[in-house]
CSV table of C-alpha atoms in Angstrom, one decimal:
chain,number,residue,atom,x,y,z
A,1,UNK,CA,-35.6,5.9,-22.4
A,2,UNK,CA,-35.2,4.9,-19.0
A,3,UNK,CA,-32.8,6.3,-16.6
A,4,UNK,CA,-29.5,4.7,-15.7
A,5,UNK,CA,-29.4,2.9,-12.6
A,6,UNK,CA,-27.4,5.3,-9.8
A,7,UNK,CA,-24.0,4.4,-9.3
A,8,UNK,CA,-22.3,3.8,-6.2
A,9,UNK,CA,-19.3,6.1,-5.2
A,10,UNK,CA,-16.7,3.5,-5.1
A,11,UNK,CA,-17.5,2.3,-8.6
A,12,UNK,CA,-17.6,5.7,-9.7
A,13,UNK,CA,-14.0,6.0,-8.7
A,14,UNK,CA,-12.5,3.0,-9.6
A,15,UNK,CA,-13.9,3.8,-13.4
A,16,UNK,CA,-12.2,7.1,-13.1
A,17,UNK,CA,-9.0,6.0,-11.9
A,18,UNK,CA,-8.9,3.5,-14.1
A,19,UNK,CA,-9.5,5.9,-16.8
A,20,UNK,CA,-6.6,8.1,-15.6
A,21,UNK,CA,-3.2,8.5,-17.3
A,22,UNK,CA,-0.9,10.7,-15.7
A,23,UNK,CA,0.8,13.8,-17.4
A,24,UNK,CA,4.0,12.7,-18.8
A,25,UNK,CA,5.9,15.7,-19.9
A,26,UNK,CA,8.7,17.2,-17.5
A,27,UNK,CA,9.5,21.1,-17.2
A,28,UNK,CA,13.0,22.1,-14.9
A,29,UNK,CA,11.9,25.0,-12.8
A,30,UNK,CA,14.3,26.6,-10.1
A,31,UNK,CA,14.0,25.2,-7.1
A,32,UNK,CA,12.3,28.4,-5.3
A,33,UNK,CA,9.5,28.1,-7.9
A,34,UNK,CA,8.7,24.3,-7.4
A,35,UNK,CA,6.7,24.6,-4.5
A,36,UNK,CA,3.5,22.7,-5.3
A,37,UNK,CA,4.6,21.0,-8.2
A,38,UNK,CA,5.3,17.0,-8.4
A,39,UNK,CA,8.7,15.5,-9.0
A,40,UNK,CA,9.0,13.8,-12.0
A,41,UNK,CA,11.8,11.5,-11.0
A,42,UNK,CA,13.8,9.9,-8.3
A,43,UNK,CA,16.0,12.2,-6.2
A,44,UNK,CA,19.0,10.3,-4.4
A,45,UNK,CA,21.6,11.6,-2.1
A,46,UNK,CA,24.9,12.6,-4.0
A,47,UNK,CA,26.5,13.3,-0.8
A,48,UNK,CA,26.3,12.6,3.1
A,49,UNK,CA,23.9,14.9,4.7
A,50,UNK,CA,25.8,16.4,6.7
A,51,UNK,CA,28.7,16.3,5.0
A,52,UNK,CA,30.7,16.5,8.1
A,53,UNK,CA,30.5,15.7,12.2
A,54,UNK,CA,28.9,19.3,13.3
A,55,UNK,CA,27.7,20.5,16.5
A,56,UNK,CA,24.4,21.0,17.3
A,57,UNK,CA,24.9,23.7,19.7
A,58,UNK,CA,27.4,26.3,20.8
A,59,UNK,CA,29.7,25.6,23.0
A,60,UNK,CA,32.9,24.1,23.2
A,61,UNK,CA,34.9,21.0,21.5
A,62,UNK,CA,37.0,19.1,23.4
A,63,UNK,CA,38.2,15.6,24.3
A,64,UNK,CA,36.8,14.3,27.0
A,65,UNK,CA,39.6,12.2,28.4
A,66,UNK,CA,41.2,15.8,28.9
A,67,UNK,CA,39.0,16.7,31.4
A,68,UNK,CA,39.8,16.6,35.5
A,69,UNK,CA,37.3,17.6,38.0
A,70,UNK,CA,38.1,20.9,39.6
A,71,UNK,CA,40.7,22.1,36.7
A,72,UNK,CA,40.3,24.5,34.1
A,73,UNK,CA,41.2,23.3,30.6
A,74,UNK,CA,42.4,26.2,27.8
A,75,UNK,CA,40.9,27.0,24.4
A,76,UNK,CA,43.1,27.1,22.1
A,77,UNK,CA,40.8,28.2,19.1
A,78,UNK,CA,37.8,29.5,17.8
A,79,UNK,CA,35.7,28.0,15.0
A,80,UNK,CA,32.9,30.0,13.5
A,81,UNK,CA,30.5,27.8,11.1
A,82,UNK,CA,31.8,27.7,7.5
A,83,UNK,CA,35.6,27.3,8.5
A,84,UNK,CA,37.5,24.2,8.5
A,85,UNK,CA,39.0,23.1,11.1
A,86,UNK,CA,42.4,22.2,12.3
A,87,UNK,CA,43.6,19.2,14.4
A,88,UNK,CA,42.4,20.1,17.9
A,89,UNK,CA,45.7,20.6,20.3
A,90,UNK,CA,45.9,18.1,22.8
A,91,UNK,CA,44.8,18.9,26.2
A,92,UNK,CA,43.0,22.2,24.8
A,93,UNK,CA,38.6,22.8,23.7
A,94,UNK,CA,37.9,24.5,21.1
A,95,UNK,CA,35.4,27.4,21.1
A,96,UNK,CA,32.3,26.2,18.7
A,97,UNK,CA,29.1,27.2,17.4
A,98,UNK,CA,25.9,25.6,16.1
A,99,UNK,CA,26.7,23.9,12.4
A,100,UNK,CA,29.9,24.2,12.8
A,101,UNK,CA,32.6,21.2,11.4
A,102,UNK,CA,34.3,19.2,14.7
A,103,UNK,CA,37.6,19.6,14.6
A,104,UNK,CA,39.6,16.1,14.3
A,105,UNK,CA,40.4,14.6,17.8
A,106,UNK,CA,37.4,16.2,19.6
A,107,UNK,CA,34.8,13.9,20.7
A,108,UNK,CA,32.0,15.5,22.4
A,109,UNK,CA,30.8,19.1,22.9
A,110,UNK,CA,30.0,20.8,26.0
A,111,UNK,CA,26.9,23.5,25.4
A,112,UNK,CA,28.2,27.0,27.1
A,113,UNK,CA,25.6,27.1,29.1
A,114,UNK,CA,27.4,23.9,31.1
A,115,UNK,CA,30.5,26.2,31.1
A,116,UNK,CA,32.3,28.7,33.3
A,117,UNK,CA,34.9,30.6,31.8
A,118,UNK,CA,38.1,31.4,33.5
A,119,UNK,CA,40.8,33.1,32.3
A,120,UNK,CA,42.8,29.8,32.7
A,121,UNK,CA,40.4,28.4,30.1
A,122,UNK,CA,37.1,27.6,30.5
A,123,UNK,CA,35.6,25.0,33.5
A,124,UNK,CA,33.4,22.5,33.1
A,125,UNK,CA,30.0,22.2,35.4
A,126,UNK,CA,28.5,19.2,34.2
A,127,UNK,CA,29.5,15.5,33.4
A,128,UNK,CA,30.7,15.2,29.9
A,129,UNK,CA,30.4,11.5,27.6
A,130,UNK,CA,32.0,11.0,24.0
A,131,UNK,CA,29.7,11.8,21.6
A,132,UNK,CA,27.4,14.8,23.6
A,133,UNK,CA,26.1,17.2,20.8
A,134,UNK,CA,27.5,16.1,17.9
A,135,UNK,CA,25.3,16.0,14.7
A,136,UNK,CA,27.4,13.3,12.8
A,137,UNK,CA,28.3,13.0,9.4
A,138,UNK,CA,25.3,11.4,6.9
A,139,UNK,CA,23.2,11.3,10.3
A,140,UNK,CA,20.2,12.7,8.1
A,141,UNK,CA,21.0,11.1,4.6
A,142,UNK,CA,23.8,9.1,3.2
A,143,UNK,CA,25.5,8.9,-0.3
A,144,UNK,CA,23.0,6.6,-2.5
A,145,UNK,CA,20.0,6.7,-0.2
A,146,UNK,CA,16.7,7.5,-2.1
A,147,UNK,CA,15.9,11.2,-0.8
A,148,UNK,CA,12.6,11.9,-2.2
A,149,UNK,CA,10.8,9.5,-5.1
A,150,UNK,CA,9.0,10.4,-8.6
A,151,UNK,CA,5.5,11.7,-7.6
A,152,UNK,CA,6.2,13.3,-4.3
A,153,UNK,CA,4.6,16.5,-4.1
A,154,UNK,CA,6.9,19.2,-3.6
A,155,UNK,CA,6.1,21.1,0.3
A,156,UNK,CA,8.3,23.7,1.9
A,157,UNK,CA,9.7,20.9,3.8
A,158,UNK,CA,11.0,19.4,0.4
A,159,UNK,CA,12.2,22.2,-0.7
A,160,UNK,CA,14.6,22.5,2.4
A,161,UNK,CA,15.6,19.1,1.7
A,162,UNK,CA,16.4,19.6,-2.3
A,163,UNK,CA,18.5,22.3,-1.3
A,164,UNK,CA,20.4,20.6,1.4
A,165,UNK,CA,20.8,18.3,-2.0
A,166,UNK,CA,22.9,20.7,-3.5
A,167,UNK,CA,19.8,21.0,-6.1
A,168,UNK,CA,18.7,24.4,-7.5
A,169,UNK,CA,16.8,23.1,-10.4
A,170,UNK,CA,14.0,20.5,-9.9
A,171,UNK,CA,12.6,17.9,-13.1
A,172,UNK,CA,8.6,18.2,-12.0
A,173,UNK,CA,5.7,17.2,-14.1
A,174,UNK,CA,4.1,19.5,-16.2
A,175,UNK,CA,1.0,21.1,-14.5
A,176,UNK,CA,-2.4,19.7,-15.7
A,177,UNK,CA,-4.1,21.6,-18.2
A,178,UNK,CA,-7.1,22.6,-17.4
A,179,UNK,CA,-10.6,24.0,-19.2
A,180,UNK,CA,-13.5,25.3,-16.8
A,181,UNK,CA,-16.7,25.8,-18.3
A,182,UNK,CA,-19.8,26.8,-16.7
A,183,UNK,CA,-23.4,26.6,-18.1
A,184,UNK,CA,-26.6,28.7,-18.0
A,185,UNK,CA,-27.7,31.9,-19.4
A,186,UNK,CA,-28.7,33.2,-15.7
A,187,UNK,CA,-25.4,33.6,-15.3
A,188,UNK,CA,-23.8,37.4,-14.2
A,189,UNK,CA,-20.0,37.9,-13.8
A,190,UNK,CA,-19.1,39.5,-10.2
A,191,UNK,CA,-19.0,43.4,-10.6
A,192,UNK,CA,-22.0,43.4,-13.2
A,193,UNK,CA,-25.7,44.3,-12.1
A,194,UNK,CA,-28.3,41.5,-11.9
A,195,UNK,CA,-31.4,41.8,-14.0
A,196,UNK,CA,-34.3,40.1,-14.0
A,197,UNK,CA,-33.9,36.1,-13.7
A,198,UNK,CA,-30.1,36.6,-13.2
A,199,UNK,CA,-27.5,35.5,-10.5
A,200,UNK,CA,-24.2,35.6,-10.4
A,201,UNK,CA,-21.4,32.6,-11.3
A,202,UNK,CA,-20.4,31.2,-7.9
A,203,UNK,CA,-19.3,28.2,-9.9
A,204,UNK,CA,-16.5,29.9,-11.9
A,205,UNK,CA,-14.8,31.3,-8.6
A,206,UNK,CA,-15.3,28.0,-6.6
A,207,UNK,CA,-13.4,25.7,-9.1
A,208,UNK,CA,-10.7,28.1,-10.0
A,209,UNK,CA,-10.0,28.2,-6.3
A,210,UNK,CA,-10.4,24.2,-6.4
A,211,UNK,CA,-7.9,24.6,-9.5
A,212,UNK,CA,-5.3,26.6,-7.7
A,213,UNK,CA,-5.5,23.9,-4.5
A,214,UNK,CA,-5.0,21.3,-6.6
A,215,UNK,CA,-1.8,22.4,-8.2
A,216,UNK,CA,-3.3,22.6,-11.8
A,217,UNK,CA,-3.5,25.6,-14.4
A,218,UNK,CA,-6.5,26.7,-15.9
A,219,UNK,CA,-6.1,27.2,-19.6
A,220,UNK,CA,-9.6,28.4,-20.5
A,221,UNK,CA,-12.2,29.8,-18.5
A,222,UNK,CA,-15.6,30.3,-19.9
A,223,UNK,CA,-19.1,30.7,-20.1
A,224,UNK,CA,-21.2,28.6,-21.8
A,225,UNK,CA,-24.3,29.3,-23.2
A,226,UNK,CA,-27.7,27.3,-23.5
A,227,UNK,CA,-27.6,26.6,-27.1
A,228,UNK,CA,-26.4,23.2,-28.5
A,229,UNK,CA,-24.2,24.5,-31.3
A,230,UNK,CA,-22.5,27.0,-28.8
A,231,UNK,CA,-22.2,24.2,-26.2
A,232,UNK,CA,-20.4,21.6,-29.1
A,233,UNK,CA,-17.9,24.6,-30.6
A,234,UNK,CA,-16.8,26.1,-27.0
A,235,UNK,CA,-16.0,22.1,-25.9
A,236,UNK,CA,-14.1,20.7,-28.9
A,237,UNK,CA,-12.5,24.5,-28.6
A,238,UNK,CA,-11.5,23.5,-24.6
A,239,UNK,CA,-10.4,19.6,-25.5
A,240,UNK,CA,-7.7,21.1,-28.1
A,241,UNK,CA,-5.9,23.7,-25.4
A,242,UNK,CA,-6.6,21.4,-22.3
A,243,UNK,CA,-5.9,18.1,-21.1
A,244,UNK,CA,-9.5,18.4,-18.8
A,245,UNK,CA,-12.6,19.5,-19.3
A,246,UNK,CA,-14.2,20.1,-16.5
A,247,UNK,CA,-17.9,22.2,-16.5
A,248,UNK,CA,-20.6,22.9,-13.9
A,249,UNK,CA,-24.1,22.1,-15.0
A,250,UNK,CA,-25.5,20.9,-18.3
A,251,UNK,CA,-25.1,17.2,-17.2
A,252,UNK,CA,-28.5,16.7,-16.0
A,253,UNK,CA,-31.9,15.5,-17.7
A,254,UNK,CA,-33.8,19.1,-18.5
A,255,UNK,CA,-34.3,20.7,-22.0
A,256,UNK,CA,-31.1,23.3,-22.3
A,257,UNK,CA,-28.8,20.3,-20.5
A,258,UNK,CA,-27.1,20.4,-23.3
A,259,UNK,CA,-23.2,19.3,-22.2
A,260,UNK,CA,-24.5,15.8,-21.8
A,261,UNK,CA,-26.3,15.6,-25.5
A,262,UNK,CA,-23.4,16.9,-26.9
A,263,UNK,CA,-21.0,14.1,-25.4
A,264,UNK,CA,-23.4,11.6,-26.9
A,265,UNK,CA,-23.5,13.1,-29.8
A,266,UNK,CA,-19.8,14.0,-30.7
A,267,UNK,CA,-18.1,12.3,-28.1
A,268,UNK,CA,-18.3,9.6,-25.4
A,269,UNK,CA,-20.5,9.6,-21.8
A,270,UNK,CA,-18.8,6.2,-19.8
A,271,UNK,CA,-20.4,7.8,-16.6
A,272,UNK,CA,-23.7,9.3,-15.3
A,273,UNK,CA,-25.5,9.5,-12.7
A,274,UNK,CA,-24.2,8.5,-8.7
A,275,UNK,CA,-25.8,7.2,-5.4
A,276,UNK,CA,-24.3,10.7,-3.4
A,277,UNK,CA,-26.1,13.4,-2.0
A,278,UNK,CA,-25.7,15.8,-2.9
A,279,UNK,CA,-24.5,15.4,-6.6
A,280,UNK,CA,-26.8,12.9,-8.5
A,281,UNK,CA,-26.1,14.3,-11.8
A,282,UNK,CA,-22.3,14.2,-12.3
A,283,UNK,CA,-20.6,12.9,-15.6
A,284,UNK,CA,-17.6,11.5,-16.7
A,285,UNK,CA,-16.8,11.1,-20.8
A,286,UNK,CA,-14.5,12.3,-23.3
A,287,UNK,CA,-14.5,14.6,-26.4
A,288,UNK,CA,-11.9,15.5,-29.3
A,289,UNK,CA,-10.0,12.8,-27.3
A,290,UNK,CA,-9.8,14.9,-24.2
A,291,UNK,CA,-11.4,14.0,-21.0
A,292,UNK,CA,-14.3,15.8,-19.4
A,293,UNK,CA,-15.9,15.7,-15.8
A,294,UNK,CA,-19.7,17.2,-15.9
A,295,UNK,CA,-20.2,18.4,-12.2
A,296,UNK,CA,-23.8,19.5,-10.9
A,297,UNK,CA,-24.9,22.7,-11.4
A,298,UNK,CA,-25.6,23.8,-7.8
A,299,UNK,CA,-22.9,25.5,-5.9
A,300,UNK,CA,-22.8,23.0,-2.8
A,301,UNK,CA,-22.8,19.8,-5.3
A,302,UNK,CA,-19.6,21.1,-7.7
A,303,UNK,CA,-18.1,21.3,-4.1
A,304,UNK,CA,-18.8,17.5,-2.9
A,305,UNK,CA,-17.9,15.8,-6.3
A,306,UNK,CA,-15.1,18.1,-6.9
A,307,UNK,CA,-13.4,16.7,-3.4
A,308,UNK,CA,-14.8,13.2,-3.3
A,309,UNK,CA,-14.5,12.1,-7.3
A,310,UNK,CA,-13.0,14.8,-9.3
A,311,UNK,CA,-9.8,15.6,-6.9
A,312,UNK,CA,-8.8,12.0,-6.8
A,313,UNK,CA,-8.8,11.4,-10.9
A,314,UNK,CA,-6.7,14.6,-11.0
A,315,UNK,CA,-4.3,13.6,-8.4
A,316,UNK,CA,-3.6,10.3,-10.3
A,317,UNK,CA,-3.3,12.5,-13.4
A,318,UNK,CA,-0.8,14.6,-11.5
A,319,UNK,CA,1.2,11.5,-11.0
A,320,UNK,CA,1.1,11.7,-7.5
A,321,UNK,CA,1.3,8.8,-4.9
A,322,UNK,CA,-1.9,7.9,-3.7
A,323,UNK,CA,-3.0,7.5,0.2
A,324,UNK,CA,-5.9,6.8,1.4
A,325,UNK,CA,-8.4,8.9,2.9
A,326,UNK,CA,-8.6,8.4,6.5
A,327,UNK,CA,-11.2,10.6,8.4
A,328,UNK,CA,-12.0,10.2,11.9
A,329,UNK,CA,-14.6,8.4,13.6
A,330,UNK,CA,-17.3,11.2,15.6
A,331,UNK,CA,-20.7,10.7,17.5
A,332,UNK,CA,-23.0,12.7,15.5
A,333,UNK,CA,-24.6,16.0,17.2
A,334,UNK,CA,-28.2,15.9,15.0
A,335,UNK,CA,-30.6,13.5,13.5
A,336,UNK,CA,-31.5,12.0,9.8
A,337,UNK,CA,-34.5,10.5,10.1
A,338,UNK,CA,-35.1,8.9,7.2
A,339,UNK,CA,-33.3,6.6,5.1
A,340,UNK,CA,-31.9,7.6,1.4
A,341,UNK,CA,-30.5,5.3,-1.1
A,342,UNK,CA,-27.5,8.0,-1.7
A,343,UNK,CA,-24.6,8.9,0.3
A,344,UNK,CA,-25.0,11.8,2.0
A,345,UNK,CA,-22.6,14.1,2.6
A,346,UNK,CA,-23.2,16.5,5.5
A,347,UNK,CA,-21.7,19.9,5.5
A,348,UNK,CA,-20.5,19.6,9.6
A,349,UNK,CA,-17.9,20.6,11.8
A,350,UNK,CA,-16.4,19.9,14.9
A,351,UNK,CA,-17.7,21.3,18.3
A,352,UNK,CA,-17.3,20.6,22.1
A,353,UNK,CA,-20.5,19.0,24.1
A,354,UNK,CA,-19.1,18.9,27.9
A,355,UNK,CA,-15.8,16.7,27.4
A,356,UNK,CA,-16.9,15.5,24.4
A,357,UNK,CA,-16.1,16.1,20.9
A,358,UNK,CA,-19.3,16.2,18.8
A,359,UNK,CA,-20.1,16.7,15.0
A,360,UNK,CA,-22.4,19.4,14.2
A,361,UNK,CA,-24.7,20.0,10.8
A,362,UNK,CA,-25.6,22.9,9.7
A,363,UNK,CA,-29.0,23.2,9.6
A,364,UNK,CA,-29.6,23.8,5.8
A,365,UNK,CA,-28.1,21.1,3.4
A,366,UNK,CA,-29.7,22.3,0.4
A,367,UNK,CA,-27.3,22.1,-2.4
A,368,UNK,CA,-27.4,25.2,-3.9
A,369,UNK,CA,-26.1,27.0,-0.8
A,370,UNK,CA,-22.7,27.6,0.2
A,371,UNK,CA,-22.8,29.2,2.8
A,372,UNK,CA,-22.7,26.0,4.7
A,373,UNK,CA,-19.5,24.8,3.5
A,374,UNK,CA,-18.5,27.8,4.9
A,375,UNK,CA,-19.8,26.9,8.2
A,376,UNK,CA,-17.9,23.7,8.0
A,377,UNK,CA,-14.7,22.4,8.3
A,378,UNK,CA,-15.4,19.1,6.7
A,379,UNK,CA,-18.7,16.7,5.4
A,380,UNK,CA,-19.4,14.2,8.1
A,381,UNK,CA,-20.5,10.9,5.9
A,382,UNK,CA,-24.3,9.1,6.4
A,383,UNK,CA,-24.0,5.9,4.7
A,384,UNK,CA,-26.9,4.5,2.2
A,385,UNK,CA,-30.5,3.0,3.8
A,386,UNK,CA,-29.1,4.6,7.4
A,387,UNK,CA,-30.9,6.9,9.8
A,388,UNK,CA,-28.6,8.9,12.6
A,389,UNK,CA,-29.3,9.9,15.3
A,390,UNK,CA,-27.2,12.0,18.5
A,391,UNK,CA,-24.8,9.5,19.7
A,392,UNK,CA,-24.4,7.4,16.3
A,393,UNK,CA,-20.6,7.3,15.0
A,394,UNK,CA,-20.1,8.9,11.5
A,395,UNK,CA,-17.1,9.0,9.7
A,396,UNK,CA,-15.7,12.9,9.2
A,397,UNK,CA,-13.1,14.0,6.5
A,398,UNK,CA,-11.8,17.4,7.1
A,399,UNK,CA,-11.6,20.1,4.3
A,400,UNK,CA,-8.1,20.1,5.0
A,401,UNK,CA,-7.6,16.4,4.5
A,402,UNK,CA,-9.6,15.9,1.5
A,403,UNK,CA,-7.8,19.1,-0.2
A,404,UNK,CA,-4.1,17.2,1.1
């Protein structure tokens, strides 16, 4: 039978994202525990934030118009933050600190360090306008406004603004589900000895880290071995717990590849085979009615089509708004002399030339190391049929971004 023609990366995605249906079941989870997680509705502002005129520095409240050059004017009180204040006297400042309310009739606030204090009162060293250093009321939000949306993934900075909500329990979706399989008797768990023929399961410890970057939980985390019956139980097994399957291996063309006969078999394979480099043999299909991602089998290729196809289908899954990738735009620092008709995706990383900003390649790119994505800080993109050399602009995506 002959093989499939190789499909480009952009198709690849679009049939994944259009196979994509996000998680629709809702947990509450206190609000110090949602950090990570993905609102599952609309948050709007129940009340103006802040709910009051504040100051945004210490000092001293006072009406302006009360001020003459030369002449000290008293303080009549003193307003730490949390108290509410009276009607300021007329003719008088108030002593104020940072966050705390304005009291009615003041209209600007002088920072101490502007202030010399007497014991007539306190005099003022610098010019003073109506308004100076006051944080007013609903300046940041106001009652009604949309605060943060359904799908917005929940940072420290969201957290801060929840609780300046008045929210201590958060609706979020509920965390994708998911099974990670790895293939190959070769494989050794860390800790064990190696015997003959054996090495250990990078694969297992790359994806759960993937997993926990991505914000989803792994269910089921297993071996599996090279035998088709074992392959078929240990999958229909991981699509009743999870809502993905995703496996490392077993998707190519050889003999005890079995992940891929067992989809045809018992299940569905809608995808195989891409134009990238590395990460030819990746798959996408479905069994017991749960979906399944087939990534490579060698440690550098579950890494690029983890972050460049799988990552994307499980942030739609996630329910999160999408953004584009943007990447930045770097003269290449090596050569590719020849052309490929696969994407390539260079382990690189950003390095200084003279004044120049330059994108170095680590000098092995053979897939089944990692050690160069340790090297780098991102995969610098050589586009199909293209040769590179010094000089030539390449597109760079940073691990950073791609993992946002």
């Amino acid at each position: 039978m002959p093989k499939p023609e190789l499909l480009p990366l952009e198709g690849a995605l679009d049939h994944l994202l259009s196979e994509a249906r996000p998680v629709s079941g809702m947990e509450t989870v206190a609000l110090a525990d949602s950090l990570g997680r993905m609102l599952a509705k609309n948050y709007y502002v129940s009340a103006d934030v802040p709910p009051a005129d504040n100051s945004s520095v210490d000092g001293y409240a006072l009406r302006s118009r009360d001020l003459t050059k030369g002449q000290p004017i008293p303080v009549s009180v003193r307003i730490p933050a949390g108290a509410a204040p009276s009607q300021l006297e007329e003719g008088t400042a108030a002593r104020i600190f940072t966050g705390s309310e304005i009291p009615e009739g003041a209209d600007s606030v002088v920072m101490q360090e502007d202030v010399t204090v007497t014991d007539s009162g306190i005099a003022v060293q610098t010019d003073v306008t109506a308004g100076q250093n006051i944080r007013r009321r609903g300046q940041d939000l106001k009652t009604g406004d949309l605060a943060l949306a359904k799908g917005t993934l929940i940072r420290p900075h969201e957290m801060g603004l929840l609780a300046s909500l008045g929210v201590a329990h958060v609706d979020v979706l509920e965390q994708l589900r998911i099974a990670i399989l790895t293939t190959g008797d070769e494989l050794v768990d860390p800790g064990k000895p190696l015997g003959p023929g054996q090495i250990y399961n990078s694969n297992r410890f790359t994806m759960i880290g993937l997993m926990a970057e991505s914000g989803c939980e792994v269910v089921l985390c297993e071996s599996l071995r090279d035998e088709r019956e074992a392959t078929r139980e240990t999958l229909l097994r991981a699509a009743a717990s999870s809502d993905l399957i995703i496996t490392s291996g077993g998707v190519s063309v050889g003999e005890e590849d079995h992940v891929r006969a067992v989809l045809e078999e018992d299940g569905s394979l809608s995808l195989w085979r891409l134009a990238i480099k590395p990460g030819k043999p990746l798959a996408f299909g479905a069994i017991g009615g749960t979906p399944i991602l087939g990534l490579p089998g060698n440690p550098g290729s579950v890494l690029v089509t983890f972050l460049m196809v799988g990552l994307p289908y499980i942030r739609k899954r996630q329910g999160r708004t999408p953004h584009p990738l943007l990447g930045e735009k770097i003269p290449a620092d090596f050569s590719v002399p020849s052309t490929s008709v696969r994407r390539e995706f260079v382990r690189a990383k950003k390095q200084i030339r003279g004044s120049d900003i330059v994108l170095a390649a680590h000098p092995n790119q053979n897939s089944g190391l990692l050690s160069s994505a340790c090297w780098a800080d991102g995969l610098a993109v050589v586009p199909e049929n293209s040769t590179v050399k010094p000089g030539d602009l390449l597109t760079y995506y940073s691990f950073a971004e791609l993992l946002s």
